[in-house]
Protein backbone atom coordinates (compact mmCIF):
# COMPACT_ATOMS: atom_id res chain seq x y z
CA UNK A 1 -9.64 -37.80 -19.11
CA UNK A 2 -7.98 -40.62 -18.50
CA UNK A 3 -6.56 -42.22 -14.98
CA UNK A 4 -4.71 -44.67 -12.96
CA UNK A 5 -5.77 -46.72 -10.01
CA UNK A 6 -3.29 -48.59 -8.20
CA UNK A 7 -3.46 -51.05 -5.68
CA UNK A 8 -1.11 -51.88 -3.11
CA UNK A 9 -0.48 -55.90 -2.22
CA UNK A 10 1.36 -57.23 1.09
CA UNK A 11 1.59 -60.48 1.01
CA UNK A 12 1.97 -60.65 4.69
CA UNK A 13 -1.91 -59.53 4.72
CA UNK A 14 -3.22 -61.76 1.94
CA UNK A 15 -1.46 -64.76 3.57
CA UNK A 16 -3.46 -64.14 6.29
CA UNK A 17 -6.83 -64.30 4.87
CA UNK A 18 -8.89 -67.09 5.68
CA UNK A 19 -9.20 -69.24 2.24
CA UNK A 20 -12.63 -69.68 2.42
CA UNK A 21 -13.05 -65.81 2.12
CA UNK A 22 -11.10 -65.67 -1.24
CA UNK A 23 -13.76 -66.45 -3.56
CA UNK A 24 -15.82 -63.57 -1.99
CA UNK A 25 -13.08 -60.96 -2.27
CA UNK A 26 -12.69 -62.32 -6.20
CA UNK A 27 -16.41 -61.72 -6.53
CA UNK A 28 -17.06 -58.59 -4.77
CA UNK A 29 -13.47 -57.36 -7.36
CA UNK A 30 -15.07 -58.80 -10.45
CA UNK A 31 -18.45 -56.99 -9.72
CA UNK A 32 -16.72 -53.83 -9.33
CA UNK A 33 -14.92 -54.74 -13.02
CA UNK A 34 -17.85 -55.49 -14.63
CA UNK A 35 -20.15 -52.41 -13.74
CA UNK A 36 -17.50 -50.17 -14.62
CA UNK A 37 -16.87 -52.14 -18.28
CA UNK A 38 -20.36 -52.05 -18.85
CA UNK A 39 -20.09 -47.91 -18.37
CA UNK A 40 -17.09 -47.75 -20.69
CA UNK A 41 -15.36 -46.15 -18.03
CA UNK A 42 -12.61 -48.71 -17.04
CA UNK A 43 -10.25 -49.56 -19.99
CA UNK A 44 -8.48 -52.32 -18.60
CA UNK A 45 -8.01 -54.23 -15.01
CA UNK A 46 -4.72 -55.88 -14.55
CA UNK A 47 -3.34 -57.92 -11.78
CA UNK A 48 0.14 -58.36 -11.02
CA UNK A 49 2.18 -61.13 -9.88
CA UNK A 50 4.14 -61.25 -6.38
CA UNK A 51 6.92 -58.66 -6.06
CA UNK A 52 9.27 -61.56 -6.03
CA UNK A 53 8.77 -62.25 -9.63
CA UNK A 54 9.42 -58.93 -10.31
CA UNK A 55 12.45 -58.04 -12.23
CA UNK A 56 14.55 -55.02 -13.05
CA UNK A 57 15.95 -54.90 -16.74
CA UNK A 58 18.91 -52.29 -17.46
CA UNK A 59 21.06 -51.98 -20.45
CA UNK A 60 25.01 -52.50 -20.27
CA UNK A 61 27.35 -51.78 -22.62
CA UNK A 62 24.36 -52.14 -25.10
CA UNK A 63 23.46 -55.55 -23.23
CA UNK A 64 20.02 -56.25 -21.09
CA UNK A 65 21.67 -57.44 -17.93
CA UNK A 66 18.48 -58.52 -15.48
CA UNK A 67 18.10 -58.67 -11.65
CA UNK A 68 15.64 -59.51 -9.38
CA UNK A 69 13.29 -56.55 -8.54
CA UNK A 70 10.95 -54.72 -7.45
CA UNK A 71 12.87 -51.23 -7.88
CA UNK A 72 12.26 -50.52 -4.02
CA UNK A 73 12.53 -52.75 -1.03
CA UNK A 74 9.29 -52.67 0.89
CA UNK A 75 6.76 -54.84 1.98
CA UNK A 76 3.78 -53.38 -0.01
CA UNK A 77 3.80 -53.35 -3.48
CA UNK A 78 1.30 -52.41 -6.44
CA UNK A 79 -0.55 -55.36 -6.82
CA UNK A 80 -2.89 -54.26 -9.75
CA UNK A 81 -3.88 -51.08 -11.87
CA UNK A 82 -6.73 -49.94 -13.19
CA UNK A 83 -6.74 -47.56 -16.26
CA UNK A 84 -9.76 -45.61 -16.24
CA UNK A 85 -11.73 -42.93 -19.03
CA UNK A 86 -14.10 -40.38 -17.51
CA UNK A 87 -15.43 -37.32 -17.71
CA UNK A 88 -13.40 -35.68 -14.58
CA UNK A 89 -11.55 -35.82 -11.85
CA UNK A 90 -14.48 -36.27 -9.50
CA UNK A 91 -15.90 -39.20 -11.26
CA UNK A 92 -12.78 -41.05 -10.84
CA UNK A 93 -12.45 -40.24 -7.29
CA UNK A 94 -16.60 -42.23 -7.39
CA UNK A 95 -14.67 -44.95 -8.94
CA UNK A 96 -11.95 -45.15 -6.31
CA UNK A 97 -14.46 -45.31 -3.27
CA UNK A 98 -15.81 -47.93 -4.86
CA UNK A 99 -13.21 -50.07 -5.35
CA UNK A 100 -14.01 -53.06 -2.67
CA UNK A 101 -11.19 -52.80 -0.39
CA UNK A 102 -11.22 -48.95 -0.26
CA UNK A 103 -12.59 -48.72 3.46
CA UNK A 104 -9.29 -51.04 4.59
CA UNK A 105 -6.89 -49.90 2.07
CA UNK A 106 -6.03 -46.39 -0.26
CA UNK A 107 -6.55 -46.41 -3.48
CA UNK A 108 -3.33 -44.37 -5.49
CA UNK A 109 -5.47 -42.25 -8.36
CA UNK A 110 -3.14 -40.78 -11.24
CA UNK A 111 -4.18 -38.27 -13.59
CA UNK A 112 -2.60 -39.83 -17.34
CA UNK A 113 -2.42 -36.41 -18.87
CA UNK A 114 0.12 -37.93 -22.05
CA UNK A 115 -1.10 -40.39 -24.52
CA UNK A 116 1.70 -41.94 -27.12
CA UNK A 117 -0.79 -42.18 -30.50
């Protein structure tokens, strides 16, 4: 069964950590990548860039007219997803504790019951 985890970004918060803590927070995240590549379990890892370089794409009159985005005004935002492969529902939630910043934030955990082949 596959599944999503999302994580949320403010960029209010990240501003505010010290610089000097980044490259543990990058390490401690590409730790928690690698054991779960090594299982098979995680598929993919994929950071996002900040919500202001987000954009919303519609079609007009047969036209892609473009705007800035995100879709909703708010001051968190996902930041990165995670597409996991496991054996249940309870092995995902494992993987989603684990995650490094789940004692200080939530980590959003999606069933993906639909697969386009």
């Amino acid at each position: 069964m596959k599944y999503l985890l999302m994580i949320y970004g403010n960029k209010e918060k990240w501003d505010s950590l010290p610089a000097e803590q980044w490259p543990e927070v990058i390490a401690a995240q590409e730790a928690f990548n690698s054991r779960y590549r090594e299982t098979g379990e995680l598929l993919g890892a994929y950071g996002l860039a900040d919500a202001e370089q987000a954009r919303l794409v519609r079609r007009v009159n047969g036209a892609a007219v473009v705007t800035d985005g995100p879709y909703l005004e708010t001051k968190e935002y996902m930041a990165s997803f995670y597409l996991l492969d496991v054996a249940d529902e309870a092995r995902a939630r494992e993987i989603a504790a684990d995650m490094p910043s789940a004692d200080q934030d939530p980590v959003e955990l999606w069933p993906v019951p639909h697969e386009s082949v």
